[in-house]
Amino acid sequence: MKTNKISIFYWVSTIVFALMMLADGLAGLAHEATGVAVMKHLGYPEYILTILGIAKILGALAIIQTKFDTLKEWAFAGFTINFIGACFSRLAIGDPAGELIAPLVALLILSVPYYAWKRYKAAKSYTPQLAVR
């Protein structure tokens, strides 16, 4: 894949994912009714929505920024932990298998901008060797 195509793929997938997490984070901060119901169903206190909402907003900002790679890596790790935790929370309370699909799909969606970022970094740092005659 050419560097320009990798760059476009990276930025589109990252911005789409960041917007999804920003919207989810804002819904958490607003204590949207569905989120409150899910947290109560899972046995978590309602204030966890505020904590997760702030974390998702900060994580979305972290994956968009281009200066601090370690911060971006930790943001991706945090989202991964969040989605795995959501899956196991549903599993732990005995929700049906269909309820496990959403966090697993979110984890799959997360892997796209992460993979794209790694490809983008590799493409940016690649310098072709000149042939020596």
PDB file of C-alpha atoms in Angstrom:
ATOM      1  CA  MET A   1       0.000   0.000   0.000  1.00  0.00           C
ATOM      2  CA  LYS A   2       1.344   3.437  -0.881  1.00  0.00           C
ATOM      3  CA  THR A   3       2.141   5.892   1.880  1.00  0.00           C
ATOM      4  CA  ASN A   4      -0.665   8.250   0.829  1.00  0.00           C
ATOM      5  CA  LYS A   5      -3.268   5.471   0.898  1.00  0.00           C
ATOM      6  CA  ILE A   6      -1.998   4.276   4.274  1.00  0.00           C
ATOM      7  CA  SER A   7      -2.206   7.838   5.583  1.00  0.00           C
ATOM      8  CA  ILE A   8      -5.807   8.252   4.409  1.00  0.00           C
ATOM      9  CA  PHE A   9      -6.800   4.839   5.805  1.00  0.00           C
ATOM     10  CA  TYR A  10      -5.144   5.691   9.131  1.00  0.00           C
ATOM     11  CA  TRP A  11      -6.742   9.108   9.533  1.00  0.00           C
ATOM     12  CA  VAL A  12     -10.234   8.072   8.419  1.00  0.00           C
ATOM     13  CA  SER A  13     -10.324   5.011  10.689  1.00  0.00           C
ATOM     14  CA  THR A  14      -8.837   6.924  13.622  1.00  0.00           C
ATOM     15  CA  ILE A  15     -11.192   9.894  13.314  1.00  0.00           C
ATOM     16  CA  VAL A  16     -14.247   7.647  12.980  1.00  0.00           C
ATOM     17  CA  PHE A  17     -13.246   5.643  16.056  1.00  0.00           C
ATOM     18  CA  ALA A  18     -12.362   8.777  18.040  1.00  0.00           C
ATOM     19  CA  LEU A  19     -15.760  10.309  17.211  1.00  0.00           C
ATOM     20  CA  MET A  20     -17.480   7.110  18.356  1.00  0.00           C
ATOM     21  CA  MET A  21     -15.605   7.207  21.677  1.00  0.00           C
ATOM     22  CA  LEU A  22     -16.174  10.951  22.057  1.00  0.00           C
ATOM     23  CA  ALA A  23     -19.922  10.459  21.597  1.00  0.00           C
ATOM     24  CA  ASP A  24     -19.920   7.530  24.040  1.00  0.00           C
ATOM     25  CA  GLY A  25     -17.899   9.552  26.542  1.00  0.00           C
ATOM     26  CA  LEU A  26     -20.270  12.515  26.317  1.00  0.00           C
ATOM     27  CA  ALA A  27     -23.257  10.187  26.772  1.00  0.00           C
ATOM     28  CA  GLY A  28     -21.564   8.797  29.870  1.00  0.00           C
ATOM     29  CA  LEU A  29     -20.985  12.281  31.275  1.00  0.00           C
ATOM     30  CA  ALA A  30     -24.627  13.124  30.592  1.00  0.00           C
ATOM     31  CA  HIS A  31     -25.714   9.908  32.366  1.00  0.00           C
ATOM     32  CA  GLU A  32     -27.846   8.959  29.396  1.00  0.00           C
ATOM     33  CA  ALA A  33     -30.746   6.702  30.440  1.00  0.00           C
ATOM     34  CA  THR A  34     -29.624   3.608  28.528  1.00  0.00           C
ATOM     35  CA  GLY A  35     -26.128   3.826  29.998  1.00  0.00           C
ATOM     36  CA  VAL A  36     -27.526   4.187  33.516  1.00  0.00           C
ATOM     37  CA  ALA A  37     -29.764   1.153  32.977  1.00  0.00           C
ATOM     38  CA  VAL A  38     -26.858  -0.943  31.668  1.00  0.00           C
ATOM     39  CA  MET A  39     -24.592   0.001  34.586  1.00  0.00           C
ATOM     40  CA  LYS A  40     -27.317  -0.859  37.096  1.00  0.00           C
ATOM     41  CA  HIS A  41     -27.955  -4.140  35.284  1.00  0.00           C
ATOM     42  CA  LEU A  42     -24.238  -4.967  35.489  1.00  0.00           C
ATOM     43  CA  GLY A  43     -24.115  -4.027  39.162  1.00  0.00           C
ATOM     44  CA  TYR A  44     -21.904  -0.935  38.821  1.00  0.00           C
ATOM     45  CA  PRO A  45     -22.622   2.366  40.570  1.00  0.00           C
ATOM     46  CA  GLU A  46     -23.961   5.154  38.383  1.00  0.00           C
ATOM     47  CA  TYR A  47     -20.932   7.384  38.986  1.00  0.00           C
ATOM     48  CA  ILE A  48     -18.804   4.960  36.952  1.00  0.00           C
ATOM     49  CA  LEU A  49     -20.386   6.591  33.894  1.00  0.00           C
ATOM     50  CA  THR A  50     -18.655   9.865  34.762  1.00  0.00           C
ATOM     51  CA  ILE A  51     -15.288   8.163  35.224  1.00  0.00           C
ATOM     52  CA  LEU A  52     -15.572   6.170  32.009  1.00  0.00           C
ATOM     53  CA  GLY A  53     -16.956   9.178  30.137  1.00  0.00           C
ATOM     54  CA  ILE A  54     -13.955  11.320  31.048  1.00  0.00           C
ATOM     55  CA  ALA A  55     -11.579   8.455  30.229  1.00  0.00           C
ATOM     56  CA  LYS A  56     -13.170   7.920  26.802  1.00  0.00           C
ATOM     57  CA  ILE A  57     -13.014  11.616  25.938  1.00  0.00           C
ATOM     58  CA  LEU A  58      -9.364  11.826  26.985  1.00  0.00           C
ATOM     59  CA  GLY A  59      -8.629   8.579  25.126  1.00  0.00           C
ATOM     60  CA  ALA A  60     -10.262   9.918  21.959  1.00  0.00           C
ATOM     61  CA  LEU A  61      -8.094  13.033  22.174  1.00  0.00           C
ATOM     62  CA  ALA A  62      -5.010  10.906  22.827  1.00  0.00           C
ATOM     63  CA  ILE A  63      -5.444   8.775  19.720  1.00  0.00           C
ATOM     64  CA  ILE A  64      -5.950  11.850  17.531  1.00  0.00           C
ATOM     65  CA  GLN A  65      -2.799  13.668  18.689  1.00  0.00           C
ATOM     66  CA  THR A  66       0.423  12.995  16.797  1.00  0.00           C
ATOM     67  CA  LYS A  67       3.183  14.021  19.207  1.00  0.00           C
ATOM     68  CA  PHE A  68       3.173  11.437  22.012  1.00  0.00           C
ATOM     69  CA  ASP A  69       3.227   7.844  20.760  1.00  0.00           C
ATOM     70  CA  THR A  70       3.305   6.347  24.248  1.00  0.00           C
ATOM     71  CA  LEU A  71       0.178   8.259  25.231  1.00  0.00           C
ATOM     72  CA  LYS A  72      -1.550   7.009  22.086  1.00  0.00           C
ATOM     73  CA  GLU A  73      -0.469   3.433  22.831  1.00  0.00           C
ATOM     74  CA  TRP A  74      -1.871   3.687  26.368  1.00  0.00           C
ATOM     75  CA  ALA A  75      -5.139   5.109  25.042  1.00  0.00           C
ATOM     76  CA  PHE A  76      -5.511   2.130  22.716  1.00  0.00           C
ATOM     77  CA  ALA A  77      -4.702  -0.161  25.652  1.00  0.00           C
ATOM     78  CA  GLY A  78      -7.315   1.589  27.798  1.00  0.00           C
ATOM     79  CA  PHE A  79     -10.004   1.145  25.154  1.00  0.00           C
ATOM     80  CA  THR A  80      -9.014  -2.519  24.824  1.00  0.00           C
ATOM     81  CA  ILE A  81      -9.331  -3.034  28.578  1.00  0.00           C
ATOM     82  CA  ASN A  82     -12.687  -1.226  28.544  1.00  0.00           C
ATOM     83  CA  PHE A  83     -14.139  -3.464  25.818  1.00  0.00           C
ATOM     84  CA  ILE A  84     -12.765  -6.680  27.300  1.00  0.00           C
ATOM     85  CA  GLY A  85     -14.091  -5.588  30.714  1.00  0.00           C
ATOM     86  CA  ALA A  86     -17.513  -4.904  29.214  1.00  0.00           C
ATOM     87  CA  CYS A  87     -17.568  -8.350  27.640  1.00  0.00           C
ATOM     88  CA  PHE A  88     -16.549 -10.129  30.841  1.00  0.00           C
ATOM     89  CA  SER A  89     -18.946  -8.022  32.939  1.00  0.00           C
ATOM     90  CA  ARG A  90     -21.822  -9.242  30.799  1.00  0.00           C
ATOM     91  CA  LEU A  91     -20.495 -12.787  30.916  1.00  0.00           C
ATOM     92  CA  ALA A  92     -20.103 -12.669  34.722  1.00  0.00           C
ATOM     93  CA  ILE A  93     -23.738 -11.780  35.355  1.00  0.00           C
ATOM     94  CA  GLY A  94     -25.003 -14.423  32.965  1.00  0.00           C
ATOM     95  CA  ASP A  95     -26.199 -12.267  30.077  1.00  0.00           C
ATOM     96  CA  PRO A  96     -27.012 -14.216  26.922  1.00  0.00           C
ATOM     97  CA  ALA A  97     -24.322 -14.618  24.263  1.00  0.00           C
ATOM     98  CA  GLY A  98     -25.958 -11.973  22.075  1.00  0.00           C
ATOM     99  CA  GLU A  99     -25.112  -9.325  24.671  1.00  0.00           C
ATOM    100  CA  LEU A 100     -21.410 -10.142  24.280  1.00  0.00           C
ATOM    101  CA  ILE A 101     -21.424  -9.177  20.606  1.00  0.00           C
ATOM    102  CA  ALA A 102     -21.373  -5.374  21.022  1.00  0.00           C
ATOM    103  CA  PRO A 103     -18.163  -5.149  23.088  1.00  0.00           C
ATOM    104  CA  LEU A 104     -16.469  -7.723  20.870  1.00  0.00           C
ATOM    105  CA  VAL A 105     -17.437  -5.767  17.743  1.00  0.00           C
ATOM    106  CA  ALA A 106     -16.145  -2.590  19.422  1.00  0.00           C
ATOM    107  CA  LEU A 107     -12.856  -4.400  20.077  1.00  0.00           C
ATOM    108  CA  LEU A 108     -12.703  -5.430  16.435  1.00  0.00           C
ATOM    109  CA  ILE A 109     -13.409  -1.846  15.320  1.00  0.00           C
ATOM    110  CA  LEU A 110     -10.660  -0.629  17.670  1.00  0.00           C
ATOM    111  CA  SER A 111      -8.151  -2.926  15.991  1.00  0.00           C
ATOM    112  CA  VAL A 112      -8.607  -1.140  12.648  1.00  0.00           C
ATOM    113  CA  PRO A 113      -7.190   2.291  13.624  1.00  0.00           C
ATOM    114  CA  TYR A 114      -4.516   0.605  15.756  1.00  0.00           C
ATOM    115  CA  TYR A 115      -3.369  -1.531  12.825  1.00  0.00           C
ATOM    116  CA  ALA A 116      -3.568   1.496  10.523  1.00  0.00           C
ATOM    117  CA  TRP A 117      -1.472   3.553  12.938  1.00  0.00           C
ATOM    118  CA  LYS A 118       1.253   0.903  13.033  1.00  0.00           C
ATOM    119  CA  ARG A 119       1.260   0.697   9.217  1.00  0.00           C
ATOM    120  CA  TYR A 120       1.320   4.503   8.971  1.00  0.00           C
ATOM    121  CA  LYS A 121       4.301   4.758  11.353  1.00  0.00           C
ATOM    122  CA  ALA A 122       6.173   2.054   9.449  1.00  0.00           C
ATOM    123  CA  ALA A 123       5.472   3.723   6.100  1.00  0.00           C
ATOM    124  CA  LYS A 124       6.612   7.117   7.398  1.00  0.00           C
ATOM    125  CA  SER A 125       9.878   5.738   8.736  1.00  0.00           C
ATOM    126  CA  TYR A 126      10.668   3.627   5.657  1.00  0.00           C
ATOM    127  CA  THR A 127      13.473   4.961   3.500  1.00  0.00           C
ATOM    128  CA  PRO A 128      14.282   2.928   0.424  1.00  0.00           C
ATOM    129  CA  GLN A 129      17.925   1.983  -0.012  1.00  0.00           C
ATOM    130  CA  LEU A 130      19.599   3.357  -3.094  1.00  0.00           C
ATOM    131  CA  ALA A 131      21.096   0.748  -5.344  1.00  0.00           C
ATOM    132  CA  VAL A 132      24.867   0.823  -5.359  1.00  0.00           C
ATOM    133  CA  ARG A 133      26.473   0.195  -8.752  1.00  0.00           C
TER     134      ARG A 133
END
